[in-house]
XYZ file of C-alpha atoms in Angstrom:
726
model
C -14.070 -7.204 -39.775
C -12.817 -5.123 -36.810
C -12.966 -1.349 -37.145
C -11.180 1.494 -35.395
C -14.323 2.382 -33.470
C -15.184 -1.093 -32.171
C -15.974 -1.103 -28.454
C -17.178 2.512 -28.258
C -20.602 3.178 -26.802
C -23.136 5.375 -28.623
C -21.984 8.651 -27.069
C -18.276 7.853 -27.518
C -18.854 6.869 -31.161
C -20.657 10.104 -32.005
C -17.759 12.160 -30.598
C -15.104 9.989 -32.284
C -16.638 10.387 -35.757
C -16.967 14.179 -35.454
C -13.460 14.977 -36.710
C -13.718 18.425 -38.298
C -13.804 21.688 -36.394
C -13.854 22.216 -32.636
C -15.314 19.571 -30.310
C -15.680 19.595 -26.525
C -16.390 16.355 -24.664
C -17.407 16.547 -21.007
C -16.303 13.153 -19.756
C -17.361 12.145 -16.267
C -15.053 10.168 -13.989
C -14.464 6.628 -15.290
C -16.361 7.262 -18.535
C -13.686 5.897 -20.885
C -12.166 9.106 -22.219
C -8.757 7.530 -22.956
C -10.492 4.851 -25.047
C -12.375 7.592 -26.894
C -9.207 9.592 -27.573
C -7.143 6.663 -28.829
C -9.875 5.213 -31.032
C -10.647 8.649 -32.479
C -6.966 9.101 -33.376
C -6.915 5.614 -34.939
C -10.025 6.515 -36.962
C -8.427 9.741 -38.233
C -5.242 7.958 -39.335
C -6.541 4.622 -40.640
C -9.998 5.523 -41.915
C -9.448 9.115 -43.063
C -5.889 8.572 -44.299
C -4.301 11.389 -42.279
C -0.522 10.896 -41.762
C 0.316 10.073 -38.150
C 2.778 12.983 -37.917
C -0.136 15.399 -38.444
C -1.748 14.338 -35.152
C -0.987 15.841 -31.725
C -2.224 14.487 -28.375
C -1.526 16.409 -25.164
C -1.941 15.006 -21.633
C -0.992 16.284 -18.202
C 1.301 13.540 -16.836
C 4.025 11.396 -18.355
C 2.215 8.337 -17.042
C -0.963 9.288 -18.926
C 1.092 9.955 -22.057
C 2.745 6.529 -21.833
C -0.636 4.836 -21.341
C -2.002 6.611 -24.412
C 1.084 5.665 -26.466
C 0.757 2.003 -25.482
C -2.909 1.950 -26.486
C -2.118 3.639 -29.801
C 0.666 1.127 -30.508
C -1.925 -1.652 -30.194
C -4.166 0.094 -32.733
C -1.735 1.654 -35.225
C 1.367 0.507 -37.120
C 2.926 4.013 -37.189
C 1.918 5.270 -33.748
C 5.508 6.381 -33.074
C 5.018 9.285 -35.503
C 2.239 10.790 -33.363
C 3.269 13.506 -30.935
C 1.912 12.263 -27.585
C 3.243 14.267 -24.674
C 2.525 16.542 -21.751
C 2.252 20.284 -22.304
C 5.675 20.751 -20.729
C 7.356 18.002 -22.771
C 5.837 19.318 -25.998
C 7.033 22.840 -25.259
C 10.509 21.651 -24.263
C 10.736 19.739 -27.554
C 9.713 22.811 -29.563
C 12.075 25.100 -27.656
C 15.038 22.760 -28.199
C 14.593 23.388 -31.918
C 13.901 27.115 -31.862
C 15.400 28.486 -28.629
C 17.694 30.814 -30.574
C 14.676 32.822 -31.773
C 14.072 34.003 -28.182
C 17.746 34.338 -27.247
C 18.462 30.939 -25.614
C 20.871 28.128 -26.457
C 19.397 24.773 -27.477
C 21.102 23.123 -24.512
C 19.204 25.207 -21.924
C 18.752 23.703 -18.450
C 15.322 23.119 -16.942
C 15.143 24.055 -13.265
C 12.952 22.080 -10.918
C 10.861 23.813 -8.261
C 13.602 23.190 -5.681
C 16.283 24.663 -7.937
C 14.120 27.682 -8.744
C 13.605 28.360 -5.052
C 17.344 28.069 -4.413
C 17.978 30.733 -7.041
C 15.238 32.984 -5.632
C 16.723 32.527 -2.157
C 20.094 33.721 -3.463
C 18.445 36.742 -5.110
C 16.597 37.617 -1.901
C 19.941 37.479 -0.076
C 21.622 39.695 -2.700
C 18.774 42.245 -2.557
C 18.888 42.287 1.264
C 15.197 41.394 1.326
C 13.441 39.547 4.134
C 14.317 35.833 3.809
C 10.773 34.855 4.854
C 9.565 36.093 1.464
C 11.215 33.276 -0.558
C 8.299 30.826 -0.651
C 5.737 33.552 -1.261
C 7.841 35.090 -4.014
C 8.277 31.705 -5.743
C 4.528 31.038 -5.660
C 3.584 34.529 -6.833
C 6.096 34.481 -9.700
C 4.827 31.056 -10.779
C 1.234 32.317 -10.737
C 2.215 35.362 -12.780
C 3.937 33.221 -15.415
C 0.910 30.900 -15.629
C -1.228 33.983 -16.232
C 1.260 35.292 -18.804
C 2.214 38.381 -16.752
C 5.485 40.307 -16.903
C 6.746 41.802 -13.599
C 4.955 45.106 -14.366
C 1.737 43.323 -15.313
C 2.010 41.239 -12.144
C 2.086 44.404 -10.012
C -0.907 45.771 -11.899
C -2.977 42.604 -11.518
C -1.759 41.386 -8.107
C -1.802 44.828 -6.455
C -3.398 43.440 -3.287
C -0.658 40.819 -2.724
C 1.677 41.369 0.213
C 5.112 42.800 -0.746
C 4.179 42.791 -4.442
C 6.672 45.548 -5.369
C 9.550 43.617 -3.762
C 8.416 40.393 -5.461
C 8.336 42.215 -8.802
C 11.998 43.188 -8.304
C 12.825 39.575 -7.434
C 10.902 38.403 -10.524
C 12.893 40.770 -12.783
C 16.243 39.658 -11.382
C 15.139 35.992 -11.384
C 14.373 36.123 -15.099
C 17.667 37.888 -15.791
C 19.667 35.222 -13.982
C 17.760 32.382 -15.591
C 18.611 33.757 -18.999
C 22.238 34.355 -17.983
C 22.383 30.712 -16.880
C 20.736 29.593 -20.139
C 18.016 28.078 -17.986
C 14.236 27.966 -17.778
C 11.907 26.892 -14.997
C 8.821 24.712 -15.504
C 6.563 27.704 -16.048
C 8.971 29.148 -18.615
C 8.582 26.084 -20.838
C 4.996 27.169 -21.473
C 5.551 30.929 -21.326
C 8.600 30.928 -23.625
C 6.846 28.723 -26.174
C 3.953 31.170 -26.196
C 6.496 33.974 -26.611
C 8.155 32.032 -29.450
C 4.863 31.557 -31.310
C 3.903 35.189 -30.745
C 7.276 36.462 -31.919
C 7.777 34.214 -34.953
C 4.854 33.773 -37.345
C 7.073 31.440 -39.366
C 7.608 29.036 -36.462
C 3.935 29.105 -35.463
C 2.796 28.497 -39.050
C 5.089 25.486 -39.343
C 3.474 23.820 -36.306
C -0.041 24.793 -37.409
C 0.644 23.012 -40.718
C 2.125 20.038 -38.921
C -0.607 19.563 -36.318
C -3.797 19.330 -38.388
C -5.647 17.376 -35.679
C -5.085 18.424 -32.082
C -6.320 16.519 -29.012
C -6.112 17.736 -25.411
C -6.928 15.552 -22.414
C -7.860 16.859 -18.939
C -8.768 20.206 -20.450
C -10.290 21.412 -17.173
C -6.745 21.621 -15.762
C -5.447 24.095 -18.348
C -4.231 27.503 -17.206
C -4.270 30.753 -19.185
C -0.973 30.101 -20.983
C -1.940 26.518 -21.907
C -5.284 27.740 -23.217
C -3.442 30.383 -25.220
C -1.071 27.768 -26.686
C -4.021 25.618 -27.747
C -5.666 28.608 -29.461
C -2.475 29.416 -31.350
C -1.835 25.822 -32.493
C -5.450 25.384 -33.596
C -5.493 28.674 -35.501
C -4.451 26.836 -38.664
C -6.771 23.846 -39.246
C -9.329 24.633 -36.564
C -9.525 20.904 -35.819
C -9.284 20.840 -32.036
C -10.760 18.089 -29.845
C -10.676 18.581 -26.075
C -11.841 16.247 -23.322
C -12.344 17.237 -19.720
C -14.546 17.285 -16.669
C -15.009 20.562 -14.853
C -16.246 18.510 -11.877
C -12.645 17.309 -11.543
C -10.969 20.706 -11.827
C -8.882 20.725 -8.636
C -5.781 22.720 -9.521
C -7.045 26.285 -9.197
C -4.234 26.953 -6.691
C -1.662 26.452 -9.458
C -3.461 28.441 -12.119
C -5.972 26.010 -13.644
C -9.047 27.881 -14.848
C -12.273 25.882 -14.530
C -14.049 28.325 -16.882
C -11.780 27.322 -19.812
C -14.211 24.550 -20.732
C -17.168 26.894 -20.996
C -14.999 29.540 -22.699
C -13.926 26.939 -25.249
C -17.507 26.521 -26.486
C -17.838 30.270 -27.076
C -14.300 30.966 -28.369
C -14.239 28.075 -30.844
C -17.943 27.610 -31.568
C -17.418 24.043 -30.372
C -19.883 21.176 -30.541
C -20.628 19.565 -27.165
C -20.807 15.865 -26.303
C -21.380 14.308 -22.880
C -20.008 11.003 -21.574
C -22.083 10.036 -18.557
C -21.807 6.255 -18.503
C -19.320 5.219 -15.835
C -17.247 2.036 -16.202
C -15.438 2.278 -12.860
C -17.723 2.581 -9.843
C -20.849 0.925 -8.488
C -24.232 2.662 -8.570
C -24.190 3.320 -4.808
C -20.880 5.180 -5.083
C -22.063 7.187 -8.091
C -25.258 8.184 -6.276
C -23.171 9.868 -3.578
C -20.925 11.532 -6.153
C -23.830 12.892 -8.207
C -25.641 14.282 -5.155
C -22.458 15.942 -3.932
C -21.386 17.668 -7.138
C -24.851 18.997 -7.991
C -24.250 21.546 -5.224
C -21.722 23.276 -7.498
C -22.939 25.933 -9.919
C -19.855 26.368 -12.158
C -20.368 23.221 -14.217
C -21.973 21.686 -17.286
C -24.695 19.468 -15.873
C -24.307 15.713 -16.187
C -25.334 12.637 -14.215
C -23.088 9.600 -13.998
C -24.710 6.181 -14.328
C -23.561 2.590 -14.610
C -24.745 -0.863 -15.556
C -22.402 -2.439 -13.001
C -25.056 -2.890 -10.309
C -25.633 -1.293 -6.902
C -22.615 -2.773 -5.112
C -21.861 -2.405 -1.400
C -23.329 0.624 0.326
C -20.681 3.225 1.265
C -19.784 3.301 4.957
C -19.561 6.477 7.050
C -17.557 6.009 10.227
C -17.109 8.221 13.273
C -14.098 7.703 15.526
C -13.493 9.427 18.821
C -9.959 10.382 17.776
C -7.415 10.072 14.958
C -6.133 6.918 16.677
C -9.530 5.280 16.432
C -9.800 6.409 12.822
C -6.450 4.806 11.978
C -7.416 1.596 13.792
C -10.647 1.386 11.808
C -8.807 1.855 8.513
C -6.118 -0.719 9.318
C -8.477 -3.312 10.778
C -10.866 -3.006 7.835
C -8.006 -3.435 5.371
C -6.671 -6.471 7.246
C -10.123 -8.038 7.236
C -10.566 -7.464 3.510
C -7.073 -8.816 2.777
C -8.033 -11.980 4.651
C -11.073 -12.125 2.327
C -8.852 -12.109 -0.760
C -8.018 -8.460 -1.495
C -4.416 -7.351 -2.100
C -2.690 -4.318 -0.489
C -2.663 -2.481 -3.842
C -6.464 -2.630 -3.901
C -6.608 0.062 -1.190
C -6.105 3.798 -1.131
C -6.335 6.060 1.908
C -6.988 9.596 0.682
C -6.869 12.841 2.626
C -7.104 16.560 1.990
C -3.760 17.355 3.667
C -0.745 15.057 4.058
C -0.394 15.992 7.749
C -2.884 13.179 8.469
C -0.479 10.412 7.467
C 1.467 10.244 10.753
C -0.975 8.205 12.842
C -1.928 6.080 9.855
C 1.707 5.280 9.096
C 2.292 4.308 12.725
C -0.564 1.821 12.584
C 0.519 0.426 9.223
C 3.990 -0.200 10.594
C 2.649 -1.773 13.769
C 0.620 -4.286 11.783
C 3.316 -4.799 9.118
C 0.989 -3.662 6.364
C 2.962 -2.568 3.279
C 2.226 1.025 2.320
C 3.566 3.923 0.282
C 3.071 7.604 0.956
C 2.493 8.939 -2.503
C 3.839 12.366 -3.256
C 6.871 12.071 -0.908
C 10.401 12.404 -2.220
C 10.395 11.159 -5.799
C 13.429 9.233 -6.973
C 14.840 12.092 -9.025
C 14.333 14.496 -6.109
C 16.634 12.574 -3.774
C 19.821 14.426 -2.856
C 22.342 11.940 -4.215
C 20.430 11.670 -7.485
C 20.128 15.447 -7.860
C 23.878 15.760 -7.231
C 24.718 13.417 -10.131
C 22.154 15.175 -12.284
C 23.757 18.547 -11.450
C 27.135 17.311 -12.784
C 25.433 16.193 -15.993
C 23.611 19.536 -16.282
C 26.924 21.409 -16.108
C 28.390 19.163 -18.801
C 25.362 19.912 -20.975
C 25.147 23.633 -20.199
C 28.296 25.392 -18.972
C 26.239 28.469 -18.088
C 24.138 26.615 -15.479
C 25.368 28.444 -12.393
C 22.805 26.877 -10.071
C 24.110 23.391 -10.870
C 27.724 24.550 -10.604
C 27.263 26.007 -7.128
C 25.521 22.801 -6.043
C 28.465 20.569 -6.959
C 31.474 22.842 -6.403
C 31.810 21.478 -2.883
C 30.257 18.060 -3.360
C 31.893 15.805 -2.495
C 33.505 18.144 0.014
C 36.669 19.719 -1.376
C 37.111 22.681 0.988
C 35.232 25.287 -1.078
C 32.800 27.045 1.250
C 30.040 29.622 0.731
C 32.444 32.537 1.286
C 34.549 31.324 -1.642
C 31.464 30.881 -3.812
C 30.393 34.461 -3.009
C 33.857 35.728 -4.011
C 33.656 33.819 -7.298
C 30.236 35.380 -7.971
C 31.642 38.862 -7.236
C 34.552 38.211 -9.598
C 32.117 37.094 -12.326
C 30.029 40.242 -11.896
C 33.110 42.453 -12.175
C 34.859 40.583 -15.003
C 31.810 39.624 -17.080
C 32.943 35.997 -17.070
C 30.635 33.063 -16.429
C 31.023 30.949 -13.304
C 32.307 28.063 -15.441
C 34.969 30.284 -17.035
C 35.980 31.616 -13.616
C 36.728 28.194 -12.111
C 38.960 27.473 -15.116
C 40.974 30.690 -14.736
C 42.654 32.719 -12.019
C 40.578 34.569 -9.422
C 42.787 37.227 -7.772
C 40.587 37.625 -4.671
C 41.176 34.007 -3.635
C 44.166 32.805 -1.647
C 46.629 30.497 -3.345
C 45.477 27.474 -1.359
C 41.782 28.091 -2.067
C 42.480 28.818 -5.737
C 44.237 25.444 -5.964
C 41.044 23.739 -4.780
C 38.922 25.698 -7.270
C 41.374 24.864 -10.077
C 41.180 21.161 -9.187
C 37.400 21.374 -9.522
C 37.795 23.079 -12.903
C 40.186 20.314 -14.018
C 37.608 17.679 -13.008
C 34.975 19.381 -15.182
C 37.404 19.596 -18.129
C 38.205 15.877 -17.842
C 34.502 15.055 -17.790
C 33.917 17.346 -20.767
C 36.468 15.373 -22.764
C 34.815 12.097 -21.815
C 31.379 13.408 -22.788
C 32.502 13.703 -26.406
C 32.941 9.926 -26.721
C 30.478 8.477 -24.166
C 26.745 7.908 -24.048
C 24.737 9.236 -21.106
C 25.032 5.969 -19.129
C 28.822 5.774 -19.532
C 29.111 9.466 -18.705
C 27.064 8.993 -15.528
C 29.378 6.196 -14.415
C 32.430 8.369 -15.110
C 30.955 11.298 -13.128
C 30.367 9.026 -10.130
C 33.893 7.594 -10.442
C 35.951 10.769 -10.990
C 33.961 12.968 -8.586
C 34.083 10.262 -5.895
C 30.349 10.421 -5.248
C 30.032 6.924 -3.803
C 33.032 7.551 -1.568
C 31.138 10.456 -0.037
C 28.804 7.850 1.444
C 31.457 5.374 2.552
C 30.486 5.420 6.223
C 28.660 2.188 7.037
C 25.165 3.448 7.871
C 21.729 2.367 6.721
C 21.148 5.783 5.137
C 24.389 5.601 3.150
C 23.575 2.088 1.989
C 20.261 3.392 0.639
C 21.980 6.342 -1.043
C 24.475 4.055 -2.795
C 21.644 1.840 -4.007
C 19.929 4.944 -5.379
C 23.146 5.877 -7.185
C 23.214 2.413 -8.779
C 19.547 2.810 -9.716
C 20.347 6.117 -11.396
C 22.992 4.451 -13.557
C 20.504 1.697 -14.390
C 17.951 4.295 -15.467
C 20.565 5.888 -17.732
C 21.381 2.512 -19.316
C 17.661 1.864 -19.807
C 17.296 5.266 -21.448
C 20.146 4.570 -23.865
C 18.722 1.145 -24.689
C 15.150 2.331 -25.262
C 15.617 5.876 -26.485
C 19.203 6.197 -27.615
C 18.856 9.914 -27.009
C 21.297 12.632 -26.145
C 22.383 13.916 -22.754
C 19.983 16.848 -23.228
C 17.097 14.447 -23.917
C 17.924 12.423 -20.808
C 18.113 15.514 -18.582
C 14.823 16.755 -19.973
C 13.116 13.467 -19.186
C 14.547 13.405 -15.664
C 13.504 16.984 -14.964
C 9.974 16.566 -16.315
C 9.436 13.365 -14.346
C 6.303 13.822 -12.227
C 4.996 12.204 -9.053
C 2.219 10.600 -11.063
C 4.878 8.561 -12.900
C 5.929 6.513 -9.895
C 4.635 2.994 -9.389
C 3.391 2.038 -5.981
C 3.778 -1.772 -6.188
C 1.742 -4.143 -3.997
C 1.136 -1.808 -1.108
C -1.572 0.398 0.311
C -1.578 3.813 -1.266
C -1.586 6.777 1.178
C -2.052 10.051 -0.611
C -3.572 13.482 -0.789
C -6.541 13.652 -3.134
C -4.546 15.844 -5.514
C -1.901 13.149 -6.000
C -4.537 10.458 -6.593
C -6.150 12.290 -9.509
C -6.541 9.983 -12.523
C -6.157 6.797 -10.468
C -8.645 4.153 -9.336
C -8.766 1.566 -6.559
C -11.088 -1.232 -5.550
C -11.424 0.164 -2.022
C -11.045 3.798 -0.987
C -10.934 5.368 2.480
C -11.442 9.130 2.696
C -10.176 10.200 6.119
C -10.495 13.494 7.949
C -13.915 14.438 6.514
C -14.242 17.354 8.927
C -14.876 21.074 8.663
C -11.549 22.884 8.550
C -9.867 19.851 7.019
C -12.169 18.914 4.170
C -13.215 21.537 3.244
C -10.336 23.682 4.482
C -11.219 26.583 6.757
C -10.300 29.231 4.191
C -12.959 27.920 1.791
C -15.842 28.692 4.132
C -16.045 32.357 3.118
C -15.106 31.966 -0.550
C -17.730 30.375 -2.854
C -15.159 29.610 -5.580
C -12.785 27.883 -3.153
C -15.665 25.954 -1.596
C -16.652 24.664 -5.026
C -13.080 23.532 -5.651
C -13.047 21.744 -2.268
C -16.287 20.016 -3.275
C -14.710 18.970 -6.560
C -11.822 17.529 -4.555
C -14.241 15.426 -2.503
C -15.941 14.364 -5.741
C -12.590 13.249 -7.154
C -11.882 11.300 -3.955
C -15.254 9.533 -4.038
C -14.946 8.604 -7.716
C -11.556 6.906 -7.231
C -13.488 3.988 -5.629
C -14.560 1.040 -7.775
C -16.180 -1.331 -5.267
C -16.055 -0.060 -1.677
C -16.032 3.411 -0.178
C -15.416 4.421 3.432
C -15.608 8.007 4.699
C -14.291 8.696 8.215
C -14.292 11.602 10.642
C -13.443 12.196 14.292
C -14.959 13.754 17.402
C -11.570 15.316 18.128
C -8.181 15.311 16.430
C -4.636 16.034 17.620
C -2.996 18.303 15.044
C -0.338 20.990 15.130
C 0.348 20.340 18.800
C -3.253 20.594 20.050
C -6.295 18.389 20.479
C -9.191 20.103 18.739
C -12.913 19.259 18.660
C -14.108 18.335 15.175
C -17.275 18.998 13.247
C -18.246 16.605 10.440
C -17.811 17.957 6.936
C -20.833 19.569 5.265
C -20.083 17.283 2.305
C -21.388 14.262 4.253
C -24.898 15.736 4.341
C -24.643 16.691 0.676
C -23.865 13.073 -0.180
C -26.652 11.621 1.990
C -29.585 13.663 3.308
C -29.708 11.527 6.462
C -26.284 12.820 7.439
C -27.129 16.533 7.287
C -27.790 16.588 11.022
C -24.125 15.736 11.638
C -23.003 19.037 10.131
C -25.866 20.937 11.726
C -24.774 19.805 15.218
C -21.553 21.569 16.198
C -20.986 19.173 19.068
C -21.245 15.403 18.985
C -21.233 12.937 21.817
C -19.411 9.678 21.307
C -21.503 6.546 21.645
C -20.540 4.176 24.427
C -17.228 4.055 26.220
C -15.007 2.878 23.439
C -13.204 4.608 20.617
C -15.741 4.119 17.872
C -19.223 4.399 16.673
C -19.094 1.781 13.974
C -21.210 1.040 10.926
C -21.263 -2.598 9.925
C -20.452 -3.233 6.284
C -23.293 -2.176 4.044
C -24.930 0.087 6.635
C -24.672 3.734 7.468
C -24.427 5.360 10.852
C -26.553 7.897 12.639
C -25.873 9.802 15.806
C -28.063 9.769 18.872
C -29.852 6.470 18.372
C -32.433 7.462 15.754
C -32.122 4.948 12.975
C -33.922 5.600 9.716
C -34.390 3.342 6.707
C -31.091 1.623 5.955
C -29.418 3.383 8.890
C -28.179 1.422 11.887
C -26.578 2.443 15.154
C -24.125 0.054 16.713
C -23.283 0.803 20.338
C -20.369 -0.553 22.310
C -21.333 -3.622 24.257
C -20.066 -4.322 27.753
C -16.633 -5.883 27.738
C -16.784 -9.613 27.152
C -13.030 -10.032 27.347
C -12.693 -10.950 31.004
C -9.459 -12.816 30.357
C -7.602 -9.493 30.180
C -8.719 -7.240 33.083
C -7.131 -3.813 33.460
C -3.657 -4.075 34.955
C -2.821 -7.444 33.345
C 0.770 -7.662 32.099
C 1.017 -9.032 28.560
C 3.617 -9.579 25.860
C 3.219 -8.877 22.121
C 5.484 -10.582 19.571
C 6.400 -7.257 17.941
C 5.744 -4.513 20.473
C 7.128 -6.226 23.556
C 5.683 -6.047 27.080
C 2.895 -3.799 28.275
C -0.032 -3.319 30.670
C -3.713 -3.739 29.734
C -5.666 -0.493 30.165
C -9.071 -1.867 29.184
C -11.097 -3.960 26.750
C -14.250 -3.365 24.739
C -16.492 -4.893 22.104
C -17.455 -3.018 18.943
C -20.221 -4.872 17.131
C -18.957 -8.411 16.879
C -15.297 -7.417 17.268
C -13.337 -7.341 20.538
C -10.552 -4.858 21.197
C -7.893 -4.512 23.880
C -6.053 -1.310 24.782
C -2.466 -1.884 25.942
C 0.083 0.637 27.180
C 3.335 -0.868 25.889
C 6.491 -0.073 27.830
C 8.459 1.124 24.801
C 5.952 2.588 22.331
C 2.948 3.673 24.399
C -0.809 3.046 24.048
C -2.110 0.914 21.190
C -5.568 -0.500 20.477
C -5.482 -4.041 19.074
C -8.042 -6.483 17.795
C -8.142 -9.591 20.002
C -8.954 -11.652 16.928
C -5.561 -10.825 15.408
C -3.251 -9.602 18.149
C -0.441 -12.085 19.018
C -0.422 -11.466 22.785
C 0.159 -13.671 25.822
C -0.137 -13.111 29.553
C 3.027 -12.750 31.615
């Protein structure tokens, strides 16, 4: 007879059955932690008889939460009663019920990062501060909130930060305006919940009684406030089960504290379990990962292993330039696709997204489908945010940020000067912005006041409709009465895309009503808390920073730009803590690969307007001792006359012609492509006409370099390029 713990290995089973008290599981990449979490929850509910509503499971992305829910639904009849959510969603849910305790209305707005920065920008303008401070102020305030600091505490603890006194003033005014707008930012969702629990013992006790068994995934990514929330919620039953991997702690820049895992053992007296068996990657890939991460000191030691076999040896590839690097990536992908792989099997990962330009150019040239992950998310697109702003105002009349966004969209002749006058009137009269646009503002001319009044009438009409409509019907009415589609009536490709996005928004609202049947507030909360990790990439190659690829896996992974100054970043060289985080980033990148791994670097790279010489990353030598000499040599000489020094599949490269063991050097052969001498005019089916610059052989492959009349120099594989002589 099947049991709730079927399919767990020995280490997973031991952790799953340990249900009382505090437990810490260090789960290496690909070690089956989601399986452990879901089966443990099933065991608690089905075998121990604990009601499902007494169980809490916290993840870090909506996508991870949905995956966990789906797995629980397959194991449990009453899985819907389990709270499975992100930290932010959990806190938003709690605050909706108890916001009044801390002086907020239940219908508070949640500001995105963009909306928060817009408000800070306005405050900087009002305080006559230097406008260049906006970004820095936003980041510093966010850090302070994640650390649980008030403006005064921020000054005390961040005393060495530039312009900290000015930022403290901005922070104070920012919080005042948020509260006046009945709004919170992302960081507030955590901070205000902590404040709520600290202020009301009654509220905290009710959730401690409710959540008798607490589970937290990706615990290494918790910041100070999240750690504090966990301590408060677990103060009742003491049954707290956390899973994490400090080797994958890569969010120190946004407040994550890698020491929380080690602190947890001491603070809770937790029992420790290790998951070291990997179900994702081949042994050859894990060997590199283990060697790399052992160079970090801030970690609980573990060694990943697998029964999946050795697999293909990882390939290290040196290109002369970023163009050669991109050609190698694209040509390798095309070859593997011809062998049966699909575009979605591939990920190209990088430390900084500035490296995508050349790669994207090559992907377009060869018509390879791709997606740059972490670009504009659907709900961040202008037309979508405009509709959302109308809905936010209908939900929360005090949301001034949303009001000022839509007061002149679509254009109705209400400029910034008018908006400033309305703000001044509100400050003098004590009225809200919403009240002002529904009344008479004496400082406005009659003609301008007529335009403002028309806007107020539009909002009143929509308010009336809200009372009888669901969120999908209300969205349609907003688009209709505000004339949002008409704002994009000009027949352009961009406007066509925007109108399709508007239709997609309405579809998402209908889907929400069908599946959730929730309120306008619930819909807005879901839209606002939507994260980049929730987007699907489809059947295309995935181009991404390593940060955005966290938690994902691919059959074939390319790590590009493995150079000092890029990976690791320059600033990490003199900071041991930052260098360890950079190493963890490389570890995360390596462990995304299931079958094949390629790591590339260049002799020189054109970035930020200059061609710079490159030095291979120190991480290459840490992964393979035979590659240490690459980092030790500040200057490298390219092999041959072509663009590459290439390692055939299953072999590694060395520099300078000294092969060792499994290492092989492949030098450019003399050109064997005499059919296309330099100066030959040719035509390509896609790129048009051009002139041959030269040809070369790399291993068994032949390449031709053509200067096309319209798009410039491109290197093509003769085996694939559709070219003909003119």
